[in-house]
mmCIF file of C-alpha atoms and ligand atoms in Angstrom:
data_model
loop_
_atom_site.group_PDB
_atom_site.id
_atom_site.type_symbol
_atom_site.label_atom_id
_atom_site.label_comp_id
_atom_site.label_asym_id
_atom_site.label_seq_id
_atom_site.Cartn_x
_atom_site.Cartn_y
_atom_site.Cartn_z
ATOM 1 C CA MET V 1 -63.227 46.889 -65.984
ATOM 2 C CA ASN V 2 -64.647 43.399 -66.798
ATOM 3 C CA ILE V 3 -61.186 41.366 -66.517
ATOM 4 C CA GLN V 4 -62.873 37.711 -65.754
ATOM 5 C CA GLY V 5 -65.647 38.903 -69.201
ATOM 6 C CA LEU V 6 -62.466 39.446 -71.792
ATOM 7 C CA LEU V 7 -60.544 36.318 -70.360
ATOM 8 C CA ASP V 8 -63.600 34.344 -71.114
ATOM 9 C CA ASP V 9 -64.010 36.367 -74.446
ATOM 10 C CA ILE V 10 -60.775 35.546 -75.084
ATOM 11 C CA VAL V 11 -60.517 31.911 -75.029
ATOM 12 C CA THR V 12 -63.868 31.317 -77.117
ATOM 13 C CA GLU V 13 -62.255 33.668 -79.588
ATOM 14 C CA ASN V 14 -59.086 31.579 -79.567
ATOM 15 C CA ASN V 15 -59.358 28.661 -81.794
ATOM 16 C CA ALA V 16 -57.966 29.476 -85.189
ATOM 17 C CA ALA V 17 -55.129 30.781 -82.715
ATOM 18 C CA LEU V 18 -54.729 27.966 -81.323
ATOM 19 C CA GLN V 19 -54.017 25.365 -84.544
ATOM 20 C CA GLU V 20 -51.363 27.591 -85.909
ATOM 21 C CA GLY V 21 -48.046 26.725 -85.994
ATOM 22 C CA ALA V 22 -45.946 23.724 -84.373
ATOM 23 C CA VAL V 23 -45.315 22.759 -81.059
ATOM 24 C CA ALA V 24 -41.110 22.622 -80.513
ATOM 25 C CA ASP V 25 -39.980 18.918 -81.123
ATOM 26 C CA TYR V 26 -36.161 19.522 -80.959
ATOM 27 C CA ILE V 27 -36.929 18.358 -77.283
ATOM 28 C CA PRO V 28 -38.175 15.444 -78.135
ATOM 29 C CA GLY V 29 -40.024 15.460 -74.218
ATOM 30 C CA LEU V 30 -41.974 18.417 -75.196
ATOM 31 C CA GLU V 31 -43.459 17.549 -78.279
ATOM 32 C CA THR V 32 -45.814 14.911 -76.035
ATOM 33 C CA VAL V 33 -47.751 17.678 -74.890
ATOM 34 C CA ASP V 34 -51.696 18.377 -75.404
ATOM 35 C CA ALA V 35 -51.459 20.806 -78.125
ATOM 36 C CA ASP V 36 -55.030 22.184 -77.899
ATOM 37 C CA GLN V 37 -55.186 23.259 -75.294
ATOM 38 C CA PHE V 38 -55.458 27.070 -73.820
ATOM 39 C CA GLY V 39 -54.461 29.022 -70.323
ATOM 40 C CA ILE V 40 -53.952 32.598 -69.441
ATOM 41 C CA ALA V 41 -54.008 34.021 -66.288
ATOM 42 C CA VAL V 42 -54.013 38.198 -65.090
ATOM 43 C CA ALA V 43 -52.060 38.581 -61.698
ATOM 44 C CA MET V 44 -53.419 41.973 -60.414
ATOM 45 C CA ASN V 45 -51.207 44.279 -57.966
ATOM 46 C CA SER V 46 -54.005 44.683 -56.103
ATOM 47 C CA GLY V 47 -53.692 40.870 -55.294
ATOM 48 C CA GLU V 48 -57.128 39.576 -57.469
ATOM 49 C CA THR V 49 -56.172 37.016 -59.683
ATOM 50 C CA TYR V 50 -58.215 36.303 -63.165
ATOM 51 C CA ARG V 51 -58.099 32.829 -65.168
ATOM 52 C CA ALA V 52 -59.742 31.372 -67.978
ATOM 53 C CA GLY V 53 -59.150 27.907 -69.659
ATOM 54 C CA HIS V 54 -56.045 25.373 -69.252
ATOM 55 C CA SER V 55 -55.040 28.279 -66.284
ATOM 56 C CA SER V 56 -54.352 25.888 -63.650
ATOM 57 C CA THR V 57 -52.439 23.533 -65.876
ATOM 58 C CA ASN V 58 -48.401 22.934 -65.709
ATOM 59 C CA PHE V 59 -46.741 23.354 -68.523
ATOM 60 C CA SER V 60 -42.708 23.263 -69.328
ATOM 61 C CA ILE V 61 -41.561 27.023 -69.041
ATOM 62 C CA GLN V 62 -38.530 26.843 -70.880
ATOM 63 C CA SER V 63 -36.791 30.198 -71.111
ATOM 64 C CA ILE V 64 -39.219 32.355 -69.357
ATOM 65 C CA SER V 65 -37.306 30.576 -66.338
ATOM 66 C CA LYS V 66 -33.908 33.071 -68.057
ATOM 67 C CA VAL V 67 -36.207 36.408 -66.143
ATOM 68 C CA PHE V 68 -36.165 34.463 -62.485
ATOM 69 C CA THR V 69 -32.596 33.389 -62.815
ATOM 70 C CA LEU V 70 -31.826 36.817 -64.814
ATOM 71 C CA ALA V 71 -34.027 38.529 -61.434
ATOM 72 C CA LEU V 72 -31.798 36.050 -59.030
ATOM 73 C CA ALA V 73 -28.194 37.273 -60.492
ATOM 74 C CA MET V 74 -29.103 40.937 -60.325
ATOM 75 C CA ALA V 75 -30.606 41.037 -56.462
ATOM 76 C CA LEU V 76 -26.932 38.898 -55.651
ATOM 77 C CA ASP V 77 -24.696 40.609 -57.630
ATOM 78 C CA GLY V 78 -25.871 44.310 -58.694
ATOM 79 C CA ASP V 79 -23.798 45.566 -62.169
ATOM 80 C CA GLU V 80 -21.144 43.295 -62.623
ATOM 81 C CA LEU V 81 -22.874 40.760 -64.299
ATOM 82 C CA TRP V 82 -23.277 43.169 -67.352
ATOM 83 C CA THR V 83 -19.293 42.571 -67.443
ATOM 84 C CA ARG V 84 -19.847 39.050 -69.664
ATOM 85 C CA VAL V 85 -23.169 40.041 -71.233
ATOM 86 C CA SER V 86 -24.322 42.212 -73.009
ATOM 87 C CA ARG V 87 -27.870 43.825 -73.021
ATOM 88 C CA GLU V 88 -28.190 43.715 -76.922
ATOM 89 C CA PRO V 89 -31.422 42.660 -79.230
ATOM 90 C CA SER V 90 -29.649 39.359 -81.269
ATOM 91 C CA GLY V 91 -31.473 39.300 -84.628
ATOM 92 C CA THR V 92 -29.752 35.718 -84.957
ATOM 93 C CA PRO V 93 -32.114 32.952 -83.373
ATOM 94 C CA PHE V 94 -31.780 31.979 -80.076
ATOM 95 C CA ASN V 95 -29.221 29.359 -80.024
ATOM 96 C CA SER V 96 -26.819 30.700 -82.385
ATOM 97 C CA LEU V 97 -23.154 30.061 -82.282
ATOM 98 C CA VAL V 98 -22.086 32.607 -84.223
ATOM 99 C CA GLN V 99 -22.389 35.269 -82.917
ATOM 100 C CA LEU V 100 -20.599 34.344 -80.203
ATOM 101 C CA GLU V 101 -17.450 33.918 -81.593
ATOM 102 C CA GLN V 102 -17.421 37.654 -83.528
ATOM 103 C CA GLU V 103 -18.634 38.817 -80.338
ATOM 104 C CA HIS V 104 -15.041 37.015 -78.262
ATOM 105 C CA GLY V 105 -17.330 34.880 -75.838
ATOM 106 C CA ILE V 106 -19.389 37.895 -74.789
ATOM 107 C CA PRO V 107 -23.266 37.136 -75.552
ATOM 108 C CA ARG V 108 -25.633 39.500 -76.314
ATOM 109 C CA ASN V 109 -28.050 39.703 -74.171
ATOM 110 C CA PRO V 110 -29.274 37.456 -70.658
ATOM 111 C CA PHE V 111 -32.703 35.234 -72.607
ATOM 112 C CA ILE V 112 -30.225 33.652 -75.587
ATOM 113 C CA ASN V 113 -28.930 30.541 -74.467
ATOM 114 C CA SER V 114 -25.305 31.332 -74.305
ATOM 115 C CA GLY V 115 -26.771 34.722 -71.772
ATOM 116 C CA ALA V 116 -28.839 32.871 -69.976
ATOM 117 C CA LEU V 117 -25.367 29.761 -69.858
ATOM 118 C CA VAL V 118 -23.702 32.876 -67.831
ATOM 119 C CA VAL V 119 -26.484 34.044 -65.843
ATOM 120 C CA THR V 120 -27.208 30.697 -64.313
ATOM 121 C CA ASP V 121 -23.175 29.734 -63.907
ATOM 122 C CA ARG V 122 -23.479 33.317 -62.279
ATOM 123 C CA LEU V 123 -26.165 31.969 -59.848
ATOM 124 C CA LEU V 124 -24.392 28.545 -59.334
ATOM 125 C CA THR V 125 -20.761 30.516 -58.108
ATOM 126 C CA LEU V 126 -22.639 33.046 -55.457
ATOM 127 C CA THR V 127 -25.441 30.623 -54.888
ATOM 128 C CA ALA V 128 -23.955 26.821 -54.874
ATOM 129 C CA ASP V 129 -26.996 25.377 -55.931
ATOM 130 C CA SER V 130 -28.460 27.935 -58.517
ATOM 131 C CA GLN V 131 -31.565 25.229 -59.312
ATOM 132 C CA GLU V 132 -33.121 24.761 -55.653
ATOM 133 C CA CYS V 133 -32.738 28.669 -55.191
ATOM 134 C CA LEU V 134 -34.677 28.819 -57.971
ATOM 135 C CA GLN V 135 -37.356 26.872 -57.288
ATOM 136 C CA THR V 136 -37.127 28.336 -53.817
ATOM 137 C CA PHE V 137 -37.647 31.449 -55.179
ATOM 138 C CA LEU V 138 -40.410 30.402 -57.357
ATOM 139 C CA ARG V 139 -42.523 28.143 -54.690
ATOM 140 C CA GLN V 140 -42.348 31.558 -52.502
ATOM 141 C CA GLN V 141 -43.456 34.422 -55.099
ATOM 142 C CA SER V 142 -46.471 31.886 -56.245
ATOM 143 C CA SER V 143 -47.569 30.615 -52.612
ATOM 144 C CA ASN V 144 -47.062 27.085 -54.657
ATOM 145 C CA PRO V 145 -44.416 24.784 -52.826
ATOM 146 C CA LEU V 146 -45.408 21.834 -55.457
ATOM 147 C CA ILE V 147 -43.700 23.868 -58.462
ATOM 148 C CA GLN V 148 -40.792 21.356 -59.194
ATOM 149 C CA VAL V 149 -38.639 20.416 -62.252
ATOM 150 C CA ASP V 150 -40.444 17.928 -64.790
ATOM 151 C CA GLU V 151 -38.117 14.657 -64.722
ATOM 152 C CA MET V 152 -38.851 13.304 -68.218
ATOM 153 C CA ILE V 153 -38.169 17.106 -69.749
ATOM 154 C CA ALA V 154 -35.125 17.673 -67.811
ATOM 155 C CA ALA V 155 -33.806 13.328 -68.940
ATOM 156 C CA SER V 156 -35.005 14.393 -72.575
ATOM 157 C CA GLU V 157 -32.826 18.337 -73.047
ATOM 158 C CA LYS V 158 -30.203 17.145 -71.247
ATOM 159 C CA ALA V 159 -30.219 13.914 -73.334
ATOM 160 C CA THR V 160 -30.033 16.315 -76.773
ATOM 161 C CA GLY V 161 -28.597 19.784 -75.454
ATOM 162 C CA HIS V 162 -25.814 19.343 -77.633
ATOM 163 C CA ARG V 163 -25.834 22.921 -78.438
ATOM 164 C CA ASN V 164 -26.035 24.017 -75.618
ATOM 165 C CA ALA V 165 -23.247 22.075 -74.307
ATOM 166 C CA SER V 166 -21.315 23.617 -77.378
ATOM 167 C CA LEU V 167 -22.441 27.451 -76.204
ATOM 168 C CA ALA V 168 -21.288 26.630 -73.080
ATOM 169 C CA TYR V 169 -17.293 24.730 -74.183
ATOM 170 C CA PHE V 170 -17.183 28.108 -76.699
ATOM 171 C CA LEU V 171 -17.685 30.296 -73.645
ATOM 172 C CA THR V 172 -15.134 27.974 -71.648
ATOM 173 C CA SER V 173 -12.669 29.504 -73.895
ATOM 174 C CA TYR V 174 -13.448 32.702 -73.553
ATOM 175 C CA ASN V 175 -13.355 32.419 -70.333
ATOM 176 C CA ASN V 176 -16.745 33.319 -69.693
ATOM 177 C CA MET V 177 -17.338 30.101 -67.647
ATOM 178 C CA VAL V 178 -16.461 29.714 -63.946
ATOM 179 C CA ASN V 179 -18.249 26.513 -63.245
ATOM 180 C CA PRO V 180 -17.864 22.935 -64.534
ATOM 181 C CA VAL V 181 -19.364 22.900 -68.087
ATOM 182 C CA PRO V 182 -21.704 19.550 -67.164
ATOM 183 C CA ARG V 183 -22.594 21.519 -63.822
ATOM 184 C CA VAL V 184 -23.437 24.634 -65.995
ATOM 185 C CA LEU V 185 -25.277 22.769 -68.668
ATOM 186 C CA ASN V 186 -27.148 20.393 -65.638
ATOM 187 C CA ALA V 187 -28.417 23.251 -63.644
ATOM 188 C CA TYR V 188 -29.645 25.075 -66.952
ATOM 189 C CA PHE V 189 -31.510 22.032 -68.510
ATOM 190 C CA ARG V 190 -33.368 21.722 -65.112
ATOM 191 C CA GLN V 191 -34.022 25.042 -64.340
ATOM 192 C CA CYS V 192 -35.963 25.152 -68.072
ATOM 193 C CA ALA V 193 -37.528 22.112 -67.370
ATOM 194 C CA ILE V 194 -39.675 23.462 -64.431
ATOM 195 C CA ALA V 195 -43.304 22.876 -64.844
ATOM 196 C CA MET V 196 -45.919 25.572 -63.443
ATOM 197 C CA SER V 197 -49.012 27.185 -64.648
ATOM 198 C CA CYS V 198 -50.234 30.349 -65.792
ATOM 199 C CA GLU V 199 -51.438 31.162 -62.590
ATOM 200 C CA ASP V 200 -47.918 30.309 -61.007
ATOM 201 C CA LEU V 201 -46.107 32.290 -62.901
ATOM 202 C CA ALA V 202 -48.750 35.323 -63.396
ATOM 203 C CA THR V 203 -48.434 35.564 -59.693
ATOM 204 C CA ALA V 204 -44.513 34.155 -58.997
ATOM 205 C CA GLY V 205 -43.970 37.253 -61.441
ATOM 206 C CA GLY V 206 -45.703 40.272 -59.665
ATOM 207 C CA PHE V 207 -42.769 41.750 -58.372
ATOM 208 C CA LEU V 208 -41.946 42.188 -62.057
ATOM 209 C CA SER V 209 -45.293 44.696 -62.115
ATOM 210 C CA ARG V 210 -44.525 46.234 -58.388
ATOM 211 C CA GLY V 211 -42.046 47.638 -59.131
ATOM 212 C CA GLY V 212 -39.520 44.549 -57.469
ATOM 213 C CA ARG V 213 -41.861 44.275 -54.411
ATOM 214 C CA GLY V 214 -42.463 40.298 -54.005
ATOM 215 C CA VAL V 215 -44.775 38.262 -51.750
ATOM 216 C CA ASP V 216 -42.423 38.680 -48.751
ATOM 217 C CA GLY V 217 -40.160 41.944 -48.919
ATOM 218 C CA SER V 218 -38.144 43.692 -52.003
ATOM 219 C CA VAL V 219 -36.616 41.197 -54.539
ATOM 220 C CA LEU V 220 -35.326 43.623 -56.761
ATOM 221 C CA THR V 221 -35.173 47.314 -56.552
ATOM 222 C CA ALA V 222 -37.637 49.550 -58.707
ATOM 223 C CA ASP V 223 -34.249 50.992 -60.518
ATOM 224 C CA GLN V 224 -33.462 47.244 -60.728
ATOM 225 C CA VAL V 225 -36.651 46.146 -61.527
ATOM 226 C CA ARG V 226 -37.687 48.609 -65.107
ATOM 227 C CA ARG V 227 -34.245 47.351 -66.434
ATOM 228 C CA LEU V 228 -35.088 43.502 -66.606
ATOM 229 C CA ASN V 229 -38.704 44.905 -68.096
ATOM 230 C CA ALA V 230 -36.388 46.795 -70.728
ATOM 231 C CA VAL V 231 -34.059 43.938 -70.981
ATOM 232 C CA MET V 232 -37.608 41.504 -71.425
ATOM 233 C CA LEU V 233 -39.355 43.767 -74.066
ATOM 234 C CA THR V 234 -36.031 44.555 -76.002
ATOM 235 C CA CYS V 235 -34.850 40.791 -75.993
ATOM 236 C CA GLY V 236 -37.203 38.644 -74.401
ATOM 237 C CA THR V 237 -39.334 36.944 -77.612
ATOM 238 C CA TYR V 238 -36.811 35.840 -79.662
ATOM 239 C CA ASP V 239 -36.501 37.494 -83.093
ATOM 240 C CA ALA V 240 -39.803 39.591 -82.883
ATOM 241 C CA ALA V 241 -39.415 41.925 -80.514
ATOM 242 C CA GLY V 242 -40.524 44.030 -82.430
ATOM 243 C CA ASP V 243 -43.568 42.882 -83.635
ATOM 244 C CA PHE V 244 -44.011 42.192 -80.020
ATOM 245 C CA ALA V 245 -44.104 45.464 -79.255
ATOM 246 C CA TYR V 246 -45.959 46.535 -82.051
ATOM 247 C CA ARG V 247 -48.326 44.328 -81.297
ATOM 248 C CA VAL V 248 -48.535 43.302 -77.131
ATOM 249 C CA GLY V 249 -46.403 46.780 -75.985
ATOM 250 C CA LEU V 250 -45.489 44.854 -72.917
ATOM 251 C CA PRO V 251 -42.711 43.458 -71.772
ATOM 252 C CA CYS V 252 -42.483 40.134 -72.008
ATOM 253 C CA LYS V 253 -40.672 36.433 -72.254
ATOM 254 C CA SER V 254 -41.585 33.845 -74.119
ATOM 255 C CA GLY V 255 -40.070 29.901 -73.822
ATOM 256 C CA VAL V 256 -40.160 26.788 -76.608
ATOM 257 C CA GLY V 257 -43.202 24.732 -73.613
ATOM 258 C CA GLY V 258 -45.035 28.318 -75.075
ATOM 259 C CA GLY V 259 -45.732 30.074 -71.877
ATOM 260 C CA ILE V 260 -45.016 33.840 -72.527
ATOM 261 C CA LEU V 261 -44.822 36.552 -69.100
ATOM 262 C CA ALA V 262 -45.846 39.509 -70.030
ATOM 263 C CA VAL V 263 -45.463 42.426 -67.537
ATOM 264 C CA VAL V 264 -47.733 45.658 -67.579
ATOM 265 C CA PRO V 265 -45.820 47.771 -64.450
ATOM 266 C CA GLY V 266 -47.855 49.022 -61.797
ATOM 267 C CA ILE V 267 -51.135 47.167 -62.935
ATOM 268 C CA CYS V 268 -50.797 43.146 -63.043
ATOM 269 C CA THR V 269 -48.592 40.435 -64.745
ATOM 270 C CA ILE V 270 -49.888 37.872 -67.300
ATOM 271 C CA ALA V 271 -49.696 34.172 -67.785
ATOM 272 C CA VAL V 272 -50.464 32.577 -71.375
ATOM 273 C CA TRP V 273 -49.541 28.872 -72.332
ATOM 274 C CA GLY V 274 -50.263 27.464 -75.874
ATOM 275 C CA PRO V 275 -48.156 24.840 -77.049
ATOM 276 C CA ARG V 276 -48.003 25.279 -81.129
ATOM 277 C CA LEU V 277 -45.066 27.982 -82.077
ATOM 278 C CA SER V 278 -45.220 30.320 -84.479
ATOM 279 C CA LYS V 279 -41.729 30.416 -86.891
ATOM 280 C CA SER V 280 -40.349 33.456 -84.380
ATOM 281 C CA GLY V 281 -40.949 31.056 -81.699
ATOM 282 C CA ASN V 282 -43.523 32.242 -80.071
ATOM 283 C CA SER V 283 -46.344 30.952 -79.325
ATOM 284 C CA SER V 284 -49.360 31.684 -81.392
ATOM 285 C CA ALA V 285 -52.548 31.746 -79.798
ATOM 286 C CA GLY V 286 -50.193 33.800 -76.924
ATOM 287 C CA VAL V 287 -49.181 36.238 -78.968
ATOM 288 C CA THR V 288 -53.077 36.432 -80.211
ATOM 289 C CA ALA V 289 -54.562 36.517 -76.574
ATOM 290 C CA LEU V 290 -52.402 39.065 -75.727
ATOM 291 C CA ALA V 291 -52.929 41.342 -78.087
ATOM 292 C CA LYS V 292 -56.522 40.870 -78.064
ATOM 293 C CA LEU V 293 -56.112 41.699 -74.236
ATOM 294 C CA THR V 294 -54.053 45.120 -74.526
ATOM 295 C CA ALA V 295 -55.989 46.201 -77.629
ATOM 296 C CA ARG V 296 -59.023 45.521 -75.095
ATOM 297 C CA THR V 297 -57.725 47.028 -71.571
ATOM 298 C CA GLY V 298 -55.586 50.065 -73.444
ATOM 299 C CA TRP V 299 -52.848 48.043 -71.413
ATOM 300 C CA SER V 300 -49.060 49.375 -72.828
ATOM 301 C CA ILE V 301 -46.043 51.085 -71.754
ATOM 302 C CA PHE V 302 -46.203 52.792 -75.115
HETATM 303 N N1 LIG G 1 -34.399 24.104 -72.996
HETATM 304 C C1 LIG G 1 -34.048 25.233 -74.097
HETATM 305 C C2 LIG G 1 -32.968 25.468 -74.731
HETATM 306 O O1 LIG G 1 -32.276 25.876 -74.219
HETATM 307 C C3 LIG G 1 -34.879 26.766 -74.073
HETATM 308 C C4 LIG G 1 -34.971 27.611 -75.439
HETATM 309 C C5 LIG G 1 -36.271 28.335 -75.093
HETATM 310 O O2 LIG G 1 -37.483 28.471 -74.592
HETATM 311 O O3 LIG G 1 -36.127 29.681 -75.618
HETATM 312 O O4 LIG G 1 -33.352 25.054 -75.875
#
């Protein structure tokens, strides 16, 4: 299969999809990006990496960071975390407060903001510095020691993150937040503000398609990685998980920075990036590209 040829074709064909939707503006820093960029990278389990477009341009990984914090928490904590967060799609916006009250402070899943705040809180308890732990992990797994937080985005999130603050205090009221809220929020904003390229992301996520095997030993057991991929499939793409499963057929996690990480278990990890988001909050160009790539390669978990 000529994967490089497929990626080149997809980049060439992707101009229309690239104009669809709008860049996220509720975090003002995200608006400063050049929205006409598109990148894609495929990291094969066999070792080769294919790339096309703006695949080495850094972007804000935002909620894609939640896959990695969840992986680290699962690695350190086993099943303990699941007493504090569920594993069901939410059917409400990723930053909604409503469900949290109805369900007595137990977030629906670890990828909506309330759930991710619980994961970050747990990781803070387990590691003392969740942000440092995450950054070290991403640098190791991608073999890129330059990965770091985009301070402008982190400050922008902090200045406007009132809803996340509300969620964190609300969780505290249900005794589902252990560390002081400002500490958890700071760690959460900084993890979301990490800047990475498609190449970095596809490489760093390699353990997800290799049964938990990272660059330097096991990150998760094969059983844990199967479960993490299941949560990505059912909860990783906001309220569009059904449509994603239908069109792409892979575990994916997207972020409001326009990135999407996709896993083809046993074969490869894919990262795409296009800043304009559809109404569902997923990158328009990214979804179109993944749908084309999976249709042309036959990559699917179904
Ligand atoms: N930092 C963003 C927020 O908390 C992440 C949202 C996302 O990418 O889904 O609102």
